[in-house]
PDB file of C-alpha atoms in Angstrom:
ATOM      1  CA  MET A   9     138.268  69.813  94.851  1.00  0.00           C
ATOM      2  CA  ASN A  10     137.281  71.471  91.608  1.00  0.00           C
ATOM      3  CA  ALA A  11     133.899  69.721  91.668  1.00  0.00           C
ATOM      4  CA  THR A  12     133.345  70.809  95.281  1.00  0.00           C
ATOM      5  CA  LEU A  13     134.303  74.391  94.475  1.00  0.00           C
ATOM      6  CA  ALA A  14     131.998  74.428  91.473  1.00  0.00           C
ATOM      7  CA  MET A  15     129.170  73.089  93.616  1.00  0.00           C
ATOM      8  CA  LEU A  16     129.745  75.737  96.277  1.00  0.00           C
ATOM      9  CA  LEU A  17     129.852  78.493  93.678  1.00  0.00           C
ATOM     10  CA  ALA A  18     126.627  77.237  92.127  1.00  0.00           C
ATOM     11  CA  LEU A  19     125.000  77.065  95.546  1.00  0.00           C
ATOM     12  CA  GLY A  20     126.170  80.579  96.365  1.00  0.00           C
ATOM     13  CA  ALA A  21     124.856  81.906  93.063  1.00  0.00           C
ATOM     14  CA  GLY A  22     121.530  80.177  93.665  1.00  0.00           C
ATOM     15  CA  LEU A  23     121.207  81.623  97.151  1.00  0.00           C
ATOM     16  CA  ALA A  24     122.106  85.087  95.854  1.00  0.00           C
ATOM     17  CA  LEU A  25     119.439  84.780  93.165  1.00  0.00           C
ATOM     18  CA  VAL A  26     116.809  83.647  95.661  1.00  0.00           C
ATOM     19  CA  GLY A  27     117.817  86.438  98.035  1.00  0.00           C
ATOM     20  CA  GLY A  28     117.623  89.004  95.260  1.00  0.00           C
ATOM     21  CA  LEU A  29     114.200  87.803  94.187  1.00  0.00           C
ATOM     22  CA  ALA A  30     112.976  87.859  97.780  1.00  0.00           C
ATOM     23  CA  TYR A  31     114.276  91.409  98.260  1.00  0.00           C
ATOM     24  CA  TRP A  32     112.579  92.542  95.055  1.00  0.00           C
ATOM     25  CA  GLN A  33     109.257  90.912  95.874  1.00  0.00           C
ATOM     26  CA  LEU A  34     109.081  91.776  99.570  1.00  0.00           C
ATOM     27  CA  VAL A  35     110.961  95.078  99.863  1.00  0.00           C
ATOM     28  CA  VAL A  36     110.896  96.879  96.518  1.00  0.00           C
ATOM     29  CA  ALA A  37     107.496  95.652  95.313  1.00  0.00           C
ATOM     30  CA  GLU A  38     106.114  95.306  98.864  1.00  0.00           C
ATOM     31  CA  GLY A  39     104.406  92.042  97.959  1.00  0.00           C
ATOM     32  CA  ALA A  40     102.427  93.519  95.061  1.00  0.00           C
ATOM     33  CA  TYR A  41     103.075  90.529  92.784  1.00  0.00           C
ATOM     34  CA  LEU A  42     102.287  88.014  95.529  1.00  0.00           C
ATOM     35  CA  GLY A  43      98.691  88.999  96.216  1.00  0.00           C
ATOM     36  CA  ARG A  44      96.626  91.131  98.570  1.00  0.00           C
ATOM     37  CA  ARG A  45      97.200  88.931 101.627  1.00  0.00           C
ATOM     38  CA  VAL A  46     100.974  89.268 101.385  1.00  0.00           C
ATOM     39  CA  VAL A  47     100.740  93.051 101.010  1.00  0.00           C
ATOM     40  CA  VAL A  48      98.518  93.305 104.098  1.00  0.00           C
ATOM     41  CA  TRP A  49     100.804  90.958 106.050  1.00  0.00           C
ATOM     42  CA  LEU A  50     103.871  93.026 105.191  1.00  0.00           C
ATOM     43  CA  TYR A  51     102.214  96.297 106.171  1.00  0.00           C
ATOM     44  CA  ASP A  52     100.970  94.784 109.426  1.00  0.00           C
ATOM     45  CA  ARG A  53     104.547  93.806 110.268  1.00  0.00           C
ATOM     46  CA  TYR A  54     105.922  97.174 109.138  1.00  0.00           C
ATOM     47  CA  ALA A  55     103.288  99.270 110.941  1.00  0.00           C
ATOM     48  CA  PRO A  56     105.138  99.865 114.252  1.00  0.00           C
ATOM     49  CA  ARG A  57     108.168 101.294 112.388  1.00  0.00           C
ATOM     50  CA  TYR A  58     106.330 103.100 109.591  1.00  0.00           C
ATOM     51  CA  GLU A  59     106.202 106.598 111.095  1.00  0.00           C
ATOM     52  CA  VAL A  60     109.836 106.435 112.230  1.00  0.00           C
ATOM     53  CA  VAL A  61     111.112 105.290 108.836  1.00  0.00           C
ATOM     54  CA  LYS A  62     109.009 107.753 106.844  1.00  0.00           C
ATOM     55  CA  HIS A  63     109.749 110.687 109.163  1.00  0.00           C
ATOM     56  CA  PHE A  64     106.897 112.841 107.844  1.00  0.00           C
ATOM     57  CA  ASP A  65     107.285 116.629 107.974  1.00  0.00           C
ATOM     58  CA  PRO A  66     103.971 118.290 108.992  1.00  0.00           C
ATOM     59  CA  GLN A  67     104.947 121.619 107.435  1.00  0.00           C
ATOM     60  CA  PHE A  68     105.821 119.968 104.111  1.00  0.00           C
ATOM     61  CA  ASP A  69     102.609 117.935 104.200  1.00  0.00           C
ATOM     62  CA  HIS A  70     100.577 121.073 104.835  1.00  0.00           C
ATOM     63  CA  GLN A  71     102.173 122.823 101.872  1.00  0.00           C
ATOM     64  CA  MET A  72     102.007 119.909  99.426  1.00  0.00           C
ATOM     65  CA  LEU A  73      98.913 117.980 100.528  1.00  0.00           C
ATOM     66  CA  ALA A  74      96.600 120.157 102.574  1.00  0.00           C
ATOM     67  CA  ALA A  75      97.015 123.514 100.818  1.00  0.00           C
ATOM     68  CA  PRO A  76      95.871 122.378  97.323  1.00  0.00           C
ATOM     69  CA  VAL A  77      92.852 120.628  98.842  1.00  0.00           C
ATOM     70  CA  VAL A  78      91.849 123.594 100.998  1.00  0.00           C
ATOM     71  CA  ASP A  79      92.254 125.882  97.984  1.00  0.00           C
ATOM     72  CA  HIS A  80      89.914 123.660  95.956  1.00  0.00           C
ATOM     73  CA  LEU A  81      87.349 123.587  98.771  1.00  0.00           C
ATOM     74  CA  ASN A  82      87.471 127.363  99.188  1.00  0.00           C
ATOM     75  CA  ARG A  83      86.914 127.888  95.469  1.00  0.00           C
ATOM     76  CA  SER A  84      84.045 125.395  95.580  1.00  0.00           C
ATOM     77  CA  GLY A  85      82.444 127.094  98.581  1.00  0.00           C
ATOM     78  CA  LEU A  86      82.573 123.907 100.680  1.00  0.00           C
ATOM     79  CA  ARG A  87      83.047 124.736 104.362  1.00  0.00           C
ATOM     80  CA  ARG A  88      82.277 121.314 105.836  1.00  0.00           C
ATOM     81  CA  ALA A  89      83.639 119.013 103.168  1.00  0.00           C
ATOM     82  CA  ARG A  90      83.648 115.233 103.415  1.00  0.00           C
ATOM     83  CA  VAL A  91      87.122 113.819 102.734  1.00  0.00           C
ATOM     84  CA  LEU A  92      87.984 110.166 102.106  1.00  0.00           C
ATOM     85  CA  ASP A  93      91.570 108.957 102.532  1.00  0.00           C
ATOM     86  CA  VAL A  94      91.859 105.522 100.869  1.00  0.00           C
ATOM     87  CA  ALA A  95      94.811 103.252 101.719  1.00  0.00           C
ATOM     88  CA  SER A  96      95.506 105.784 104.436  1.00  0.00           C
ATOM     89  CA  GLY A  97      98.249 103.829 106.168  1.00  0.00           C
ATOM     90  CA  THR A  98      98.970 105.642 109.415  1.00  0.00           C
ATOM     91  CA  GLY A  99      96.844 108.595 108.337  1.00  0.00           C
ATOM     92  CA  ARG A 100      99.421 110.970 106.868  1.00  0.00           C
ATOM     93  CA  PHE A 101      97.042 112.685 104.430  1.00  0.00           C
ATOM     94  CA  ALA A 102      94.153 112.661 106.907  1.00  0.00           C
ATOM     95  CA  ARG A 103      96.258 114.374 109.574  1.00  0.00           C
ATOM     96  CA  ALA A 104      97.568 116.985 107.147  1.00  0.00           C
ATOM     97  CA  ILE A 105      94.035 117.944 106.127  1.00  0.00           C
ATOM     98  CA  LEU A 106      92.612 117.993 109.645  1.00  0.00           C
ATOM     99  CA  ALA A 107      95.526 120.105 110.901  1.00  0.00           C
ATOM    100  CA  ALA A 108      94.843 122.829 108.319  1.00  0.00           C
ATOM    101  CA  PRO A 109      93.212 125.762 110.165  1.00  0.00           C
ATOM    102  CA  ALA A 110      90.942 126.548 107.213  1.00  0.00           C
ATOM    103  CA  PHE A 111      89.529 123.012 107.031  1.00  0.00           C
ATOM    104  CA  GLU A 112      86.276 122.547 108.946  1.00  0.00           C
ATOM    105  CA  GLY A 113      85.134 119.267 107.438  1.00  0.00           C
ATOM    106  CA  SER A 114      85.501 115.605 108.351  1.00  0.00           C
ATOM    107  CA  VAL A 115      87.772 112.778 107.205  1.00  0.00           C
ATOM    108  CA  LEU A 116      87.211 109.047 106.840  1.00  0.00           C
ATOM    109  CA  ALA A 117      90.498 107.115 106.639  1.00  0.00           C
ATOM    110  CA  THR A 118      90.395 103.559 105.289  1.00  0.00           C
ATOM    111  CA  ASP A 119      93.011 100.848 104.956  1.00  0.00           C
ATOM    112  CA  LEU A 120      93.209  97.074 104.568  1.00  0.00           C
ATOM    113  CA  SER A 121      95.960  96.642 107.175  1.00  0.00           C
ATOM    114  CA  PRO A 122      94.473  96.404 110.693  1.00  0.00           C
ATOM    115  CA  ARG A 123      97.720  97.403 112.385  1.00  0.00           C
ATOM    116  CA  MET A 124      98.314 100.420 110.141  1.00  0.00           C
ATOM    117  CA  LEU A 125      94.729 101.477 110.756  1.00  0.00           C
ATOM    118  CA  ALA A 126      95.135 101.076 114.523  1.00  0.00           C
ATOM    119  CA  ILE A 127      98.078 103.484 114.447  1.00  0.00           C
ATOM    120  CA  ALA A 128      96.096 105.899 112.273  1.00  0.00           C
ATOM    121  CA  THR A 129      93.244 105.786 114.790  1.00  0.00           C
ATOM    122  CA  HIS A 130      95.672 106.603 117.606  1.00  0.00           C
ATOM    123  CA  LEU A 131      97.336 109.463 115.720  1.00  0.00           C
ATOM    124  CA  LEU A 132      93.986 110.901 114.664  1.00  0.00           C
ATOM    125  CA  ALA A 133      92.706 110.943 118.261  1.00  0.00           C
ATOM    126  CA  PRO A 134      93.182 114.737 118.615  1.00  0.00           C
ATOM    127  CA  TYR A 135      90.669 115.125 115.780  1.00  0.00           C
ATOM    128  CA  ALA A 136      88.298 112.387 116.980  1.00  0.00           C
ATOM    129  CA  ALA A 137      85.212 114.564 116.565  1.00  0.00           C
ATOM    130  CA  ARG A 138      85.927 114.944 112.838  1.00  0.00           C
ATOM    131  CA  ALA A 139      87.891 111.791 112.028  1.00  0.00           C
ATOM    132  CA  GLU A 140      86.870 108.185 111.560  1.00  0.00           C
ATOM    133  CA  THR A 141      88.816 105.096 110.519  1.00  0.00           C
ATOM    134  CA  ARG A 142      87.466 101.999 108.820  1.00  0.00           C
ATOM    135  CA  LEU A 143      88.865  98.721 107.495  1.00  0.00           C
ATOM    136  CA  ALA A 144      88.071  98.682 103.770  1.00  0.00           C
ATOM    137  CA  ASP A 145      89.349  97.364 100.444  1.00  0.00           C
ATOM    138  CA  ALA A 146      90.183 100.147  97.978  1.00  0.00           C
ATOM    139  CA  GLU A 147      88.697  98.089  95.151  1.00  0.00           C
ATOM    140  CA  ALA A 148      85.374  97.592  96.971  1.00  0.00           C
ATOM    141  CA  LEU A 149      84.956 100.330  99.565  1.00  0.00           C
ATOM    142  CA  GLY A 150      81.360  99.605 100.501  1.00  0.00           C
ATOM    143  CA  LEU A 151      80.608 103.338 100.591  1.00  0.00           C
ATOM    144  CA  PRO A 152      77.782 105.247  98.851  1.00  0.00           C
ATOM    145  CA  ASP A 153      78.107 106.760  95.393  1.00  0.00           C
ATOM    146  CA  ALA A 154      79.255 110.401  95.289  1.00  0.00           C
ATOM    147  CA  GLY A 155      79.603 110.491  99.064  1.00  0.00           C
ATOM    148  CA  PHE A 156      82.796 112.560  99.364  1.00  0.00           C
ATOM    149  CA  ASP A 157      83.960 115.971  98.174  1.00  0.00           C
ATOM    150  CA  VAL A 158      87.632 114.933  98.198  1.00  0.00           C
ATOM    151  CA  VAL A 159      88.966 111.415  97.622  1.00  0.00           C
ATOM    152  CA  ALA A 160      92.670 110.694  98.128  1.00  0.00           C
ATOM    153  CA  CYS A 161      94.797 107.619  97.491  1.00  0.00           C
ATOM    154  CA  LEU A 162      98.538 108.137  97.887  1.00  0.00           C
ATOM    155  CA  GLU A 163     101.528 105.802  97.438  1.00  0.00           C
ATOM    156  CA  ALA A 164      99.232 102.820  97.020  1.00  0.00           C
ATOM    157  CA  LEU A 165      97.756 102.183  93.569  1.00  0.00           C
ATOM    158  CA  GLU A 166     100.781 100.283  92.258  1.00  0.00           C
ATOM    159  CA  PHE A 167     100.530  97.808  95.148  1.00  0.00           C
ATOM    160  CA  MET A 168      96.887  96.919  94.514  1.00  0.00           C
ATOM    161  CA  PRO A 169      95.860  93.790  92.567  1.00  0.00           C
ATOM    162  CA  HIS A 170      93.698  95.768  90.142  1.00  0.00           C
ATOM    163  CA  PRO A 171      94.670  99.480  90.058  1.00  0.00           C
ATOM    164  CA  THR A 172      92.168 100.258  87.289  1.00  0.00           C
ATOM    165  CA  ARG A 173      89.364  98.820  89.397  1.00  0.00           C
ATOM    166  CA  ALA A 174      90.535 100.889  92.361  1.00  0.00           C
ATOM    167  CA  LEU A 175      90.553 104.058  90.245  1.00  0.00           C
ATOM    168  CA  ALA A 176      86.981 103.371  89.169  1.00  0.00           C
ATOM    169  CA  GLU A 177      85.983 102.909  92.809  1.00  0.00           C
ATOM    170  CA  LEU A 178      87.658 106.178  93.814  1.00  0.00           C
ATOM    171  CA  GLN A 179      85.811 107.973  91.046  1.00  0.00           C
ATOM    172  CA  ARG A 180      82.512 106.349  92.044  1.00  0.00           C
ATOM    173  CA  VAL A 181      82.579 107.606  95.634  1.00  0.00           C
ATOM    174  CA  CYS A 182      83.723 111.105  94.626  1.00  0.00           C
ATOM    175  CA  ALA A 183      80.957 113.683  94.337  1.00  0.00           C
ATOM    176  CA  PRO A 184      80.417 115.543  91.042  1.00  0.00           C
ATOM    177  CA  GLY A 185      82.785 118.498  91.039  1.00  0.00           C
ATOM    178  CA  GLY A 186      84.870 116.758  93.690  1.00  0.00           C
ATOM    179  CA  LEU A 187      88.654 116.491  93.817  1.00  0.00           C
ATOM    180  CA  LEU A 188      90.712 113.324  93.451  1.00  0.00           C
ATOM    181  CA  VAL A 189      94.186 113.437  95.002  1.00  0.00           C
ATOM    182  CA  LEU A 190      96.374 110.663  93.599  1.00  0.00           C
ATOM    183  CA  SER A 191     100.029 109.746  93.246  1.00  0.00           C
ATOM    184  CA  ASN A 192     102.018 108.190  90.418  1.00  0.00           C
ATOM    185  CA  ARG A 193     105.168 106.165  91.061  1.00  0.00           C
ATOM    186  CA  ILE A 194     108.307 107.612  89.492  1.00  0.00           C
ATOM    187  CA  GLY A 195     111.954 107.698  90.513  1.00  0.00           C
ATOM    188  CA  PRO A 196     114.873 105.278  90.288  1.00  0.00           C
ATOM    189  CA  ASP A 197     112.954 102.198  91.466  1.00  0.00           C
ATOM    190  CA  ALA A 198     109.831 102.580  89.321  1.00  0.00           C
ATOM    191  CA  TRP A 199     111.261 100.338  86.576  1.00  0.00           C
ATOM    192  CA  LYS A 200     111.567  97.527  89.116  1.00  0.00           C
ATOM    193  CA  MET A 201     107.779  97.154  89.139  1.00  0.00           C
ATOM    194  CA  PRO A 202     106.971  96.213  85.514  1.00  0.00           C
ATOM    195  CA  GLY A 203     103.286  96.265  84.703  1.00  0.00           C
ATOM    196  CA  ARG A 204     102.592  98.210  87.898  1.00  0.00           C
ATOM    197  CA  THR A 205     104.023 101.617  87.042  1.00  0.00           C
ATOM    198  CA  GLU A 206     103.765 104.001  84.111  1.00  0.00           C
ATOM    199  CA  SER A 207     105.019 107.455  83.186  1.00  0.00           C
ATOM    200  CA  THR A 208     103.169 110.369  84.705  1.00  0.00           C
ATOM    201  CA  LYS A 209     102.205 111.449  81.185  1.00  0.00           C
ATOM    202  CA  ALA A 210     100.570 108.058  80.581  1.00  0.00           C
ATOM    203  CA  PHE A 211      98.850 108.206  83.973  1.00  0.00           C
ATOM    204  CA  VAL A 212      97.441 111.651  83.204  1.00  0.00           C
ATOM    205  CA  THR A 213      96.194 110.408  79.835  1.00  0.00           C
ATOM    206  CA  ARG A 214      94.479 107.500  81.578  1.00  0.00           C
ATOM    207  CA  LEU A 215      92.743 109.809  84.052  1.00  0.00           C
ATOM    208  CA  SER A 216      91.579 112.053  81.235  1.00  0.00           C
ATOM    209  CA  ALA A 217      90.204 109.025  79.379  1.00  0.00           C
ATOM    210  CA  LEU A 218      88.148 108.228  82.482  1.00  0.00           C
ATOM    211  CA  GLY A 219      86.459 111.602  82.074  1.00  0.00           C
ATOM    212  CA  LEU A 220      88.314 113.464  84.810  1.00  0.00           C
ATOM    213  CA  ARG A 221      88.996 117.151  84.215  1.00  0.00           C
ATOM    214  CA  ASN A 222      91.589 119.733  85.156  1.00  0.00           C
ATOM    215  CA  VAL A 223      94.258 117.071  85.649  1.00  0.00           C
ATOM    216  CA  ARG A 224      97.251 118.736  87.267  1.00  0.00           C
ATOM    217  CA  VAL A 225     100.664 117.327  88.196  1.00  0.00           C
ATOM    218  CA  LEU A 226     102.744 118.582  91.121  1.00  0.00           C
ATOM    219  CA  ARG A 227     106.298 117.511  91.903  1.00  0.00           C
ATOM    220  CA  TRP A 228     106.025 115.902  95.320  1.00  0.00           C
ATOM    221  CA  LEU A 229     108.506 113.200  96.354  1.00  0.00           C
ATOM    222  CA  VAL A 230     111.539 111.552  94.773  1.00  0.00           C
ATOM    223  CA  ASP A 231     109.445 108.452  94.101  1.00  0.00           C
ATOM    224  CA  TYR A 232     106.044 110.045  93.481  1.00  0.00           C
ATOM    225  CA  ASP A 233     104.324 112.789  91.542  1.00  0.00           C
ATOM    226  CA  LEU A 234     101.134 114.207  93.039  1.00  0.00           C
ATOM    227  CA  VAL A 235      98.246 114.227  90.564  1.00  0.00           C
ATOM    228  CA  LEU A 236      95.061 116.235  91.145  1.00  0.00           C
ATOM    229  CA  ALA A 237      91.924 115.815  89.058  1.00  0.00           C
ATOM    230  CA  THR A 238      88.319 116.968  89.189  1.00  0.00           C
ATOM    231  CA  LYS A 239      85.294 114.770  88.656  1.00  0.00           C
ATOM    232  CA  PRO A 240      82.966 116.516  86.185  1.00  0.00           C
ATOM    233  CA  ASP A 241      79.577 117.807  87.294  1.00  0.00           C
ATOM    234  CA  ALA A 242      78.039 115.876  84.404  1.00  0.00           C
ATOM    235  CA  PRO A 243      79.301 113.002  82.228  1.00  0.00           C
ATOM    236  CA  ALA A 244      82.202 114.208  80.106  1.00  0.00           C
ATOM    237  CA  THR A 245      81.366 114.629  76.432  1.00  0.00           C
ATOM    238  CA  GLN A 246      84.912 114.590  75.256  1.00  0.00           C
ATOM    239  CA  GLN A 247      88.301 113.493  76.439  1.00  0.00           C
ATOM    240  CA  ASN A 248      90.467 116.101  78.085  1.00  0.00           C
ATOM    241  CA  ALA A 249      93.867 116.975  76.702  1.00  0.00           C
ATOM    242  CA  PRO A 250      96.718 115.535  78.784  1.00  0.00           C
ATOM    243  CA  ALA A 251      98.182 117.902  81.355  1.00  0.00           C
ATOM    244  CA  THR A 252     101.777 119.030  81.405  1.00  0.00           C
ATOM    245  CA  PRO A 253     103.718 118.323  84.614  1.00  0.00           C
ATOM    246  CA  ALA A 254     104.404 121.510  86.560  1.00  0.00           C
TER     247      ALA A 254
END
């Protein structure tokens, strides 16, 4: 009896461990440690429920996402700006920008999940004349250098195989003087993704080391800070001082 009980307890502990690891890998880390194919597979499966679970607030998205971008474009004198939304998902950022009355430009939304992109295409239909969707890898977009005035990538970098490579690609397709709109993972679950997350201060320092200017941090979500940065008009001659979170 004691041997049987010990065996059952060991089996239960083993199953609990396997279940915990599976939850961490598939739910918390969203497949990030298992490779690009697993991440895409998970998002394809999650796509039909994504909008319901996230429950996006258009007014909040206008205030936090669209307003800073429109302000930058107004100060830059860009009326018909070209905006790129990388790892767009169902098009949250793209919709927020296109819904802003002061925005007269166009948006290209890209993602590596076909089903997420299909939903984005459907939700962007009211803006079809100014919106386009395309299947693309954030680390190799296949887009021209300096082709966009605003480049965004939100809630995604930590799930990519090579975030540094993705950052370089985002910077490459951003026009000189253009705005990068990024996010940095924070919050109670950030520590559960070792090697994939870093403090916002460290993230800002990394962006500055890449030559980006005017790096600014905005408090956005429980799990994410919003980080804005400007690509210099000419190659940076010196590293910028790290920004202080607002």
